[in-house]
mmCIF file of C-alpha atoms in Angstrom:
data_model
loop_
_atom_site.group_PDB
_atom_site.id
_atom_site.type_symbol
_atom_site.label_atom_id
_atom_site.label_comp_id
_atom_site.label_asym_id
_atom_site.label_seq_id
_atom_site.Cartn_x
_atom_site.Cartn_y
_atom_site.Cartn_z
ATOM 1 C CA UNK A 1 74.611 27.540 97.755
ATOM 2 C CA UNK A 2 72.231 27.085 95.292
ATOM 3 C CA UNK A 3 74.344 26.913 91.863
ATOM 4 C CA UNK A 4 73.311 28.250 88.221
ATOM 5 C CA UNK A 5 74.705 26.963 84.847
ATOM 6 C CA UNK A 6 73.814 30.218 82.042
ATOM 7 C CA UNK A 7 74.588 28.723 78.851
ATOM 8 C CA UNK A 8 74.719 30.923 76.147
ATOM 9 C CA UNK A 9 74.519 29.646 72.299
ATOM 10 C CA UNK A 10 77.210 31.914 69.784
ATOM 11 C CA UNK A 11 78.106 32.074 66.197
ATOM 12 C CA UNK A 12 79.258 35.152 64.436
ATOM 13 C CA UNK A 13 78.017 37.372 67.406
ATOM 14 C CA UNK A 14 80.386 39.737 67.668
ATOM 15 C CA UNK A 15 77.783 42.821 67.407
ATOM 16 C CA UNK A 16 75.606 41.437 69.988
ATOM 17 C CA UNK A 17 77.532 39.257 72.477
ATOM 18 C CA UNK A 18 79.058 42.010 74.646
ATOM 19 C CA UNK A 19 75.507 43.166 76.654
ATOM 20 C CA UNK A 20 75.008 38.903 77.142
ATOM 21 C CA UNK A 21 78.494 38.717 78.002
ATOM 22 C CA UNK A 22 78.337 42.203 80.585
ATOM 23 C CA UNK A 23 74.894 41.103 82.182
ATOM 24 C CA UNK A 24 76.225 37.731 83.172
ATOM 25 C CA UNK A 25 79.567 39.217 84.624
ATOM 26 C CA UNK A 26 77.729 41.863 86.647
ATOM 27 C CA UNK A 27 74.987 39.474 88.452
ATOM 28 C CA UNK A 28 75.920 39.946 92.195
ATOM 29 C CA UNK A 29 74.752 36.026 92.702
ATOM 30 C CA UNK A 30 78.100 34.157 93.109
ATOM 31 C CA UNK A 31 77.088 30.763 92.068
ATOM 32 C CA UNK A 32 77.084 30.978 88.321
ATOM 33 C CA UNK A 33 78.648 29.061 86.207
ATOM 34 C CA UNK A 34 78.723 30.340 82.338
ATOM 35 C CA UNK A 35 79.152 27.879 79.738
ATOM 36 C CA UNK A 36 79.822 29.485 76.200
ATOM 37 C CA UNK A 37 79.295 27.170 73.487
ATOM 38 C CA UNK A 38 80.255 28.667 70.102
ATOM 39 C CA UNK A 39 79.824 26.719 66.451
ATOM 40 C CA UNK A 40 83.080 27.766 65.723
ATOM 41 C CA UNK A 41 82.655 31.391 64.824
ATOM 42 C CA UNK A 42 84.747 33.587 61.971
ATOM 43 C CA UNK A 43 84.425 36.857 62.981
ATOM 44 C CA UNK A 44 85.830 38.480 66.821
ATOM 45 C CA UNK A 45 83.374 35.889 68.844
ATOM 46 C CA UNK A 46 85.888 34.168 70.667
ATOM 47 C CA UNK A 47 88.266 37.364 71.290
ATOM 48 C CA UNK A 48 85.723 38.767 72.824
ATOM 49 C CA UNK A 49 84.497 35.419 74.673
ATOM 50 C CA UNK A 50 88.331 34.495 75.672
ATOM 51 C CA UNK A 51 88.561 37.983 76.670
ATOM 52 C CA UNK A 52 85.815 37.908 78.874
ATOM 53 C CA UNK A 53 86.766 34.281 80.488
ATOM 54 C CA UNK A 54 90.139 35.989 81.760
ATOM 55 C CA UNK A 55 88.233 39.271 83.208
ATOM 56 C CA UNK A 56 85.944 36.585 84.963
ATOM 57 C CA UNK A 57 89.240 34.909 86.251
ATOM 58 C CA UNK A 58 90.995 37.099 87.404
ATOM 59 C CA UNK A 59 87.687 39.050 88.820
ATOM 60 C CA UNK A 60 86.386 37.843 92.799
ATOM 61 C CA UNK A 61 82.464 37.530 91.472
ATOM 62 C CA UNK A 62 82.595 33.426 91.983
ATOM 63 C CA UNK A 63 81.962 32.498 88.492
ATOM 64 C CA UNK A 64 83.042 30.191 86.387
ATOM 65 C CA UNK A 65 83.535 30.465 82.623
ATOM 66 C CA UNK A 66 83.606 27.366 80.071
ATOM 67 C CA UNK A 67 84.150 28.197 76.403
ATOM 68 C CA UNK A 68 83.499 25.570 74.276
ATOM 69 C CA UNK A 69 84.025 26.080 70.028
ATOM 70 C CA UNK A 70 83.611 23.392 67.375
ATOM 71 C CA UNK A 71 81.127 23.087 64.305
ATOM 72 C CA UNK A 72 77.508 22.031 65.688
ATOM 73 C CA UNK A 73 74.557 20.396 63.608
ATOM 74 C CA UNK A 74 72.650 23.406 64.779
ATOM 75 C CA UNK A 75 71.126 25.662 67.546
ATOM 76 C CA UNK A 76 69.541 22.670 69.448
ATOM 77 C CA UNK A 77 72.904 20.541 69.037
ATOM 78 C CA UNK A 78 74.430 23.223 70.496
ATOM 79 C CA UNK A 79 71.912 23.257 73.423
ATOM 80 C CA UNK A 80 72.382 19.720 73.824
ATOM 81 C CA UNK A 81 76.714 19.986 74.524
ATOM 82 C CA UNK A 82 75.854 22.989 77.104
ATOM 83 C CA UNK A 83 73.218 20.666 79.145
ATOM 84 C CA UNK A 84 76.163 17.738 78.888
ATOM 85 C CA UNK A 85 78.437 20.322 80.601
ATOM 86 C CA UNK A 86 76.453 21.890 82.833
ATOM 87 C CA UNK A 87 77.093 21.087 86.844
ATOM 88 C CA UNK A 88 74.555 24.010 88.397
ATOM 89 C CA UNK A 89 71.726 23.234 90.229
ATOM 90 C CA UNK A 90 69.687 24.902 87.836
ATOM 91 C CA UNK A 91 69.690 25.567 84.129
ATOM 92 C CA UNK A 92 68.904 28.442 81.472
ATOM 93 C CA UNK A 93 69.794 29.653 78.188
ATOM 94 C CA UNK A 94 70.792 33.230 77.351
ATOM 95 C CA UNK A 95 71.688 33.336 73.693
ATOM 96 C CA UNK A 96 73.598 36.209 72.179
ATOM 97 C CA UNK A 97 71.888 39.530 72.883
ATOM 98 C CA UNK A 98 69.922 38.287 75.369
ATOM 99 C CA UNK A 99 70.353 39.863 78.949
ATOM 100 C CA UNK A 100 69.230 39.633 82.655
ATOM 101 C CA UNK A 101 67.094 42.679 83.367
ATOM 102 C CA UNK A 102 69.319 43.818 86.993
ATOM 103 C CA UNK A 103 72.244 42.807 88.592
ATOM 104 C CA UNK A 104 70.604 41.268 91.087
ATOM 105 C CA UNK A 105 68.272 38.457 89.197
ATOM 106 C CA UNK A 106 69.479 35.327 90.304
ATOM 107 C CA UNK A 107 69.694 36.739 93.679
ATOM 108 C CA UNK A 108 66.105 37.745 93.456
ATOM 109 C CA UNK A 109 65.073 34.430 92.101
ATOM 110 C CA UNK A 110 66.446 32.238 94.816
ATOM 111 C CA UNK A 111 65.029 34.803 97.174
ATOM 112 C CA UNK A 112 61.624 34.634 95.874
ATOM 113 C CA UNK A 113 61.654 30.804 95.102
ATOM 114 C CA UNK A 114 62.709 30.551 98.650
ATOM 115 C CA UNK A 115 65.299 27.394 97.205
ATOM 116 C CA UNK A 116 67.548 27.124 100.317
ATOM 117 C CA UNK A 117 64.664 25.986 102.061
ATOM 118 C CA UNK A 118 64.145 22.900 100.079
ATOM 119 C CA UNK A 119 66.093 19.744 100.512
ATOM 120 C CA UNK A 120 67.768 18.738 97.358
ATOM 121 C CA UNK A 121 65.990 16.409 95.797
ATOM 122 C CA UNK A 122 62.427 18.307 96.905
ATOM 123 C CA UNK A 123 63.140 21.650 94.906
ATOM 124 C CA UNK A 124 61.152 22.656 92.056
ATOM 125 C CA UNK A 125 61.601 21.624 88.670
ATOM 126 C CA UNK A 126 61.188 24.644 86.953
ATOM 127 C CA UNK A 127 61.514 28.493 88.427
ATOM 128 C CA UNK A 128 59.969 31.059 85.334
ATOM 129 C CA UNK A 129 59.214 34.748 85.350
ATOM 130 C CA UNK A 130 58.431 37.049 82.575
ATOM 131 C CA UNK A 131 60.067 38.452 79.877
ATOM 132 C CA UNK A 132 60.679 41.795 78.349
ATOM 133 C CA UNK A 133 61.527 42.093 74.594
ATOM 134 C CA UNK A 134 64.518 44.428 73.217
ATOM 135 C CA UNK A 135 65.588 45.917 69.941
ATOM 136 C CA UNK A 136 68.798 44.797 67.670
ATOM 137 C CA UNK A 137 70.774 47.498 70.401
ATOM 138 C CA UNK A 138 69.422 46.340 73.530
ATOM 139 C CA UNK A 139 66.838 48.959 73.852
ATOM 140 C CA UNK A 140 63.071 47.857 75.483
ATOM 141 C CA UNK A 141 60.499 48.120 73.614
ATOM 142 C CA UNK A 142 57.822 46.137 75.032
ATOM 143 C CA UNK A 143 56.603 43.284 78.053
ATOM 144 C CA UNK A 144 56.533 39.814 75.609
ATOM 145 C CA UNK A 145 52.772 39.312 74.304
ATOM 146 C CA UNK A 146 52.758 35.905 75.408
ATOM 147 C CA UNK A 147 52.526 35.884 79.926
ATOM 148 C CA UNK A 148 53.035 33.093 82.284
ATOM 149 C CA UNK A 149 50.488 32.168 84.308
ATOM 150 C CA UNK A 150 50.274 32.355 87.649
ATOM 151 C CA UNK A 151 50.215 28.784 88.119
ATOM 152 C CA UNK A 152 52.212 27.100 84.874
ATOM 153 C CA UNK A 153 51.582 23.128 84.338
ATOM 154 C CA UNK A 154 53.141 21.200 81.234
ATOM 155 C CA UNK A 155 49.129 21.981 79.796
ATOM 156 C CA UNK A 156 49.644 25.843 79.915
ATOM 157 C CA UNK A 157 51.399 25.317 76.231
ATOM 158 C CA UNK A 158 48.302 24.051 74.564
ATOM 159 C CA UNK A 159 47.763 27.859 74.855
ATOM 160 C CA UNK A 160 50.580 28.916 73.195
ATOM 161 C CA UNK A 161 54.765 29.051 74.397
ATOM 162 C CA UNK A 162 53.563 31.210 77.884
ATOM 163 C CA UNK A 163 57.113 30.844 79.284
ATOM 164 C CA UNK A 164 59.768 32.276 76.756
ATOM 165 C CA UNK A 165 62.795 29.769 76.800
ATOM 166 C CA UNK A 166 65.264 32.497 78.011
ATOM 167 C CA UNK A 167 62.853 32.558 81.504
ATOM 168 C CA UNK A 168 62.803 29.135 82.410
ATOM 169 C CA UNK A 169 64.752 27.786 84.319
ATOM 170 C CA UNK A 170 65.157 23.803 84.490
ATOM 171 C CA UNK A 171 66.604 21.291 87.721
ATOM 172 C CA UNK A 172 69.600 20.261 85.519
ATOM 173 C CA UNK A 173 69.373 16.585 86.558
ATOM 174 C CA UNK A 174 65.795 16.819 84.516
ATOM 175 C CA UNK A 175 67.203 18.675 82.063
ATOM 176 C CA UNK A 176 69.977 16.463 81.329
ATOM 177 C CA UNK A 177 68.101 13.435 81.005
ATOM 178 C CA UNK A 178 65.578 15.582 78.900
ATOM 179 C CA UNK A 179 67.643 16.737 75.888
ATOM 180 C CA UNK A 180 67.017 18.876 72.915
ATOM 181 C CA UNK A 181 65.186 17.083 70.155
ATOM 182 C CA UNK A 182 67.095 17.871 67.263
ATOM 183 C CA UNK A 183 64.452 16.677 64.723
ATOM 184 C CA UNK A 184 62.832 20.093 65.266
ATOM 185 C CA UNK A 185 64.845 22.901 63.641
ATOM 186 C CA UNK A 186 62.802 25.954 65.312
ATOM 187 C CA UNK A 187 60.868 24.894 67.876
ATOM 188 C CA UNK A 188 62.488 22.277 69.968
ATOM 189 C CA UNK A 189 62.536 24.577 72.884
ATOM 190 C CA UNK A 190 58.873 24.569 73.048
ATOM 191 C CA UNK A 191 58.813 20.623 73.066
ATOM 192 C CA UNK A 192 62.198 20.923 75.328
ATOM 193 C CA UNK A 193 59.715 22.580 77.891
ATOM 194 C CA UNK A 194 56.910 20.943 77.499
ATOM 195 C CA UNK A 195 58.948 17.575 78.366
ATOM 196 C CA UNK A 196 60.338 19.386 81.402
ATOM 197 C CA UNK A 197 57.607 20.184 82.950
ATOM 198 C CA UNK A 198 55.857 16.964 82.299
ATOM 199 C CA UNK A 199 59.032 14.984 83.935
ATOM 200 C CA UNK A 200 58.620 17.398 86.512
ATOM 201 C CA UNK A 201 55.046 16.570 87.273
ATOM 202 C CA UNK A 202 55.961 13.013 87.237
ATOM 203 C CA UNK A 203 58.234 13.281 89.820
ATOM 204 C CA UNK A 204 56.021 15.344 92.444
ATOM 205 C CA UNK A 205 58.157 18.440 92.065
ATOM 206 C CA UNK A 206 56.152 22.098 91.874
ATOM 207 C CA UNK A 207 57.181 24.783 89.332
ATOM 208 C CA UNK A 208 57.839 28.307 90.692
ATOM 209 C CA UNK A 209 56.687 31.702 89.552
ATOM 210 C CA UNK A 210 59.144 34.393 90.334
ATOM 211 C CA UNK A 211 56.484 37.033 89.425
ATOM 212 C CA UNK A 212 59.399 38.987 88.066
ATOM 213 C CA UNK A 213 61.155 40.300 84.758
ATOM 214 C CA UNK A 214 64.168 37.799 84.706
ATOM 215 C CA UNK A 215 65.242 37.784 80.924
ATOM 216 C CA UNK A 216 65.240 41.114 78.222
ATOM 217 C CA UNK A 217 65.307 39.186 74.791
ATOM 218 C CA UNK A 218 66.338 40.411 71.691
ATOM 219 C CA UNK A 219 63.571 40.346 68.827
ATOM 220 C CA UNK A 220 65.349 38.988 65.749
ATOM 221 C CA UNK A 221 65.662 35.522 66.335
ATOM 222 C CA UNK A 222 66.462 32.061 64.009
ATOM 223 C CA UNK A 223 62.267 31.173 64.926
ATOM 224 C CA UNK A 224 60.938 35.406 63.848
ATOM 225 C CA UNK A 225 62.919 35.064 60.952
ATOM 226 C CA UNK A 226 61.436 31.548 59.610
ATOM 227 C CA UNK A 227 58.458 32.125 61.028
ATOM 228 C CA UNK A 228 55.882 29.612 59.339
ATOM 229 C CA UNK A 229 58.334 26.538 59.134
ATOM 230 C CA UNK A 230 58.356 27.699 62.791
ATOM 231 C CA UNK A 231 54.321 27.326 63.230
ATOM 232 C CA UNK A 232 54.502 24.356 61.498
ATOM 233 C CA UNK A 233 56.667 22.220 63.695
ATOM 234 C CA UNK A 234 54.566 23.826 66.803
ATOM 235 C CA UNK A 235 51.735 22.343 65.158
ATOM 236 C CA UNK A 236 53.743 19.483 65.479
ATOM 237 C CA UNK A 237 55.005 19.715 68.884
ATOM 238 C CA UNK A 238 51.074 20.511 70.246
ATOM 239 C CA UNK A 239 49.590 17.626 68.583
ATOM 240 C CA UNK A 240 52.089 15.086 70.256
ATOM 241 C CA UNK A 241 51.873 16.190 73.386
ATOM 242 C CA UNK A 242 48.066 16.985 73.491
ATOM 243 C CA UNK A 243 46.621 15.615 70.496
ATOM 244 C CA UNK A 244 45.318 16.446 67.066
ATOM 245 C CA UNK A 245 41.675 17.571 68.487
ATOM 246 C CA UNK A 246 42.911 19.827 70.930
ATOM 247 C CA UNK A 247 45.706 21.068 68.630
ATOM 248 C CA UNK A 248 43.317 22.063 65.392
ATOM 249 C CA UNK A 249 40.841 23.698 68.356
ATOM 250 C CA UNK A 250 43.623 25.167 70.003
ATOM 251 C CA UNK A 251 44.920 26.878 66.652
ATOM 252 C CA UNK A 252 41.595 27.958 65.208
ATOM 253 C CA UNK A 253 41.581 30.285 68.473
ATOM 254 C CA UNK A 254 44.993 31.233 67.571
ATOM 255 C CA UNK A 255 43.675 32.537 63.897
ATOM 256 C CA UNK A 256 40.325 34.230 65.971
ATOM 257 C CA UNK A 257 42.379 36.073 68.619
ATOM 258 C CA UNK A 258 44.784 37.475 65.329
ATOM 259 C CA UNK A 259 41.765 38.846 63.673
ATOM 260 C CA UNK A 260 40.745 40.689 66.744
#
């Protein structure tokens, strides 16, 4: 069985945690793992996260909970100790007040990636899908501006973060030997992915489009509310990977398509 580690980033999430915490629980797919990494919270966080892990136990759904809390160096730190622990096959993040749109996603995404037909070592690197964004209460509002393509290489991001982080889905032996960069404070999931899919590429493996919803993500984020350090360090990020040319093209098209 193909195996998924969801690792979900808290601190001080009490008001939003409980949908993250609910969607994971209810996913009919019995090979999930859930690793809950928490920067040492003060508020109900880990009642609520300790609660959970003893529902989960003493529940037959198949998955495993790992709470992990201890003070981080940040968001991307805190990435980093969840892709240490993880053991699925597979792995994505689903931060606080982020949720899977059904039940039945991962089911659906194995089914439409077709992954117990590949060997091991032949399945994709990445699986993505859309994305669907949500108010402060969990409420849709809106499909995310930003849509994958249909066929996504490590040069779709010269056009802008396509995939949003919460729908991609890494091979966690790539992902593990492709950590956070923790220079970036913002926007070291947009290099993260970049890198992913470039290892990927290297290694022959294809990337799969579940032409499907497969993450609801709430609006207010760390990146939305420091939004220009934010475009800075994507600046950043673009003109390493694809270089300063491309980059100042790339963003004058950016400013264009915002007058529009």
């Amino acid at each position: 069985m193909i195996r998924f580690s969801v690792v979900t980033i808290t601190y001080n999430a009490e008001k939003v945690l409980q949908r993250t915490l609910d969607s994971v629980c209810s996913q009919t797919y019995e090979g999930v793992e859930h690793l809950i990494v928490d920067g040492a919270s003060k508020d109900q966080t880990l009642a609520m996260v300790e609660q959970y892990k003893q529902q989960s136990d003493a529940s037959d759904n198949g998955h495993k909970v790992i709470i992990q809390s201890e003070p981080d160096h940040g968001i991307y730190d805190a990435m980093n100790k969840g892709l240490t622990q993880a053991s699925g096959d597979y792995v994505v993040f689903l931060n606080a007040g982020d949720f899977f749109p059904n039940t039945n996603t991962l089911e659906e995404i194995v089914h439409h990636c077709r992954l117990n037909e590949y060997p091991a070592d032949e399945r994709p690197g990445v699986l993505y899908g859309n994305t669907d964004i949500v108010d402060g209460e969990g409420k849709y509002l809106h499909p995310r501006r930003l849509q994958p393509p249909a066929n996504l290489t490590w040069k779709s991001f010269r056009h802008g973060m396509l995939v949003c982080h919460q729908a991609f889905y890494a091979r966690t032996d790539i992902a593990k030997n492709t950590q956070y960069d923790t220079r970036y404070r913002f926007s070291a999931d947009v290099d993260w992915c970049i890198r992913i899919m470039r290892e990927s590429e290297r290694m022959g493996l294809g990337l799969c489009n579940t032409k499907m919803v497969v993450a609801n993500y709430t609006e207010e984020g760390a990146t939305t509310q420091n939004h220009q350090a934010s475009l800075r360090e994507r600046f950043d990020v673009m003109r390493r990977h694809y270089g300063l040319f491309s980059t100042l093209v790339m963003h004058a098209w950016f400013v264009i398509r915002s007058l529009r």
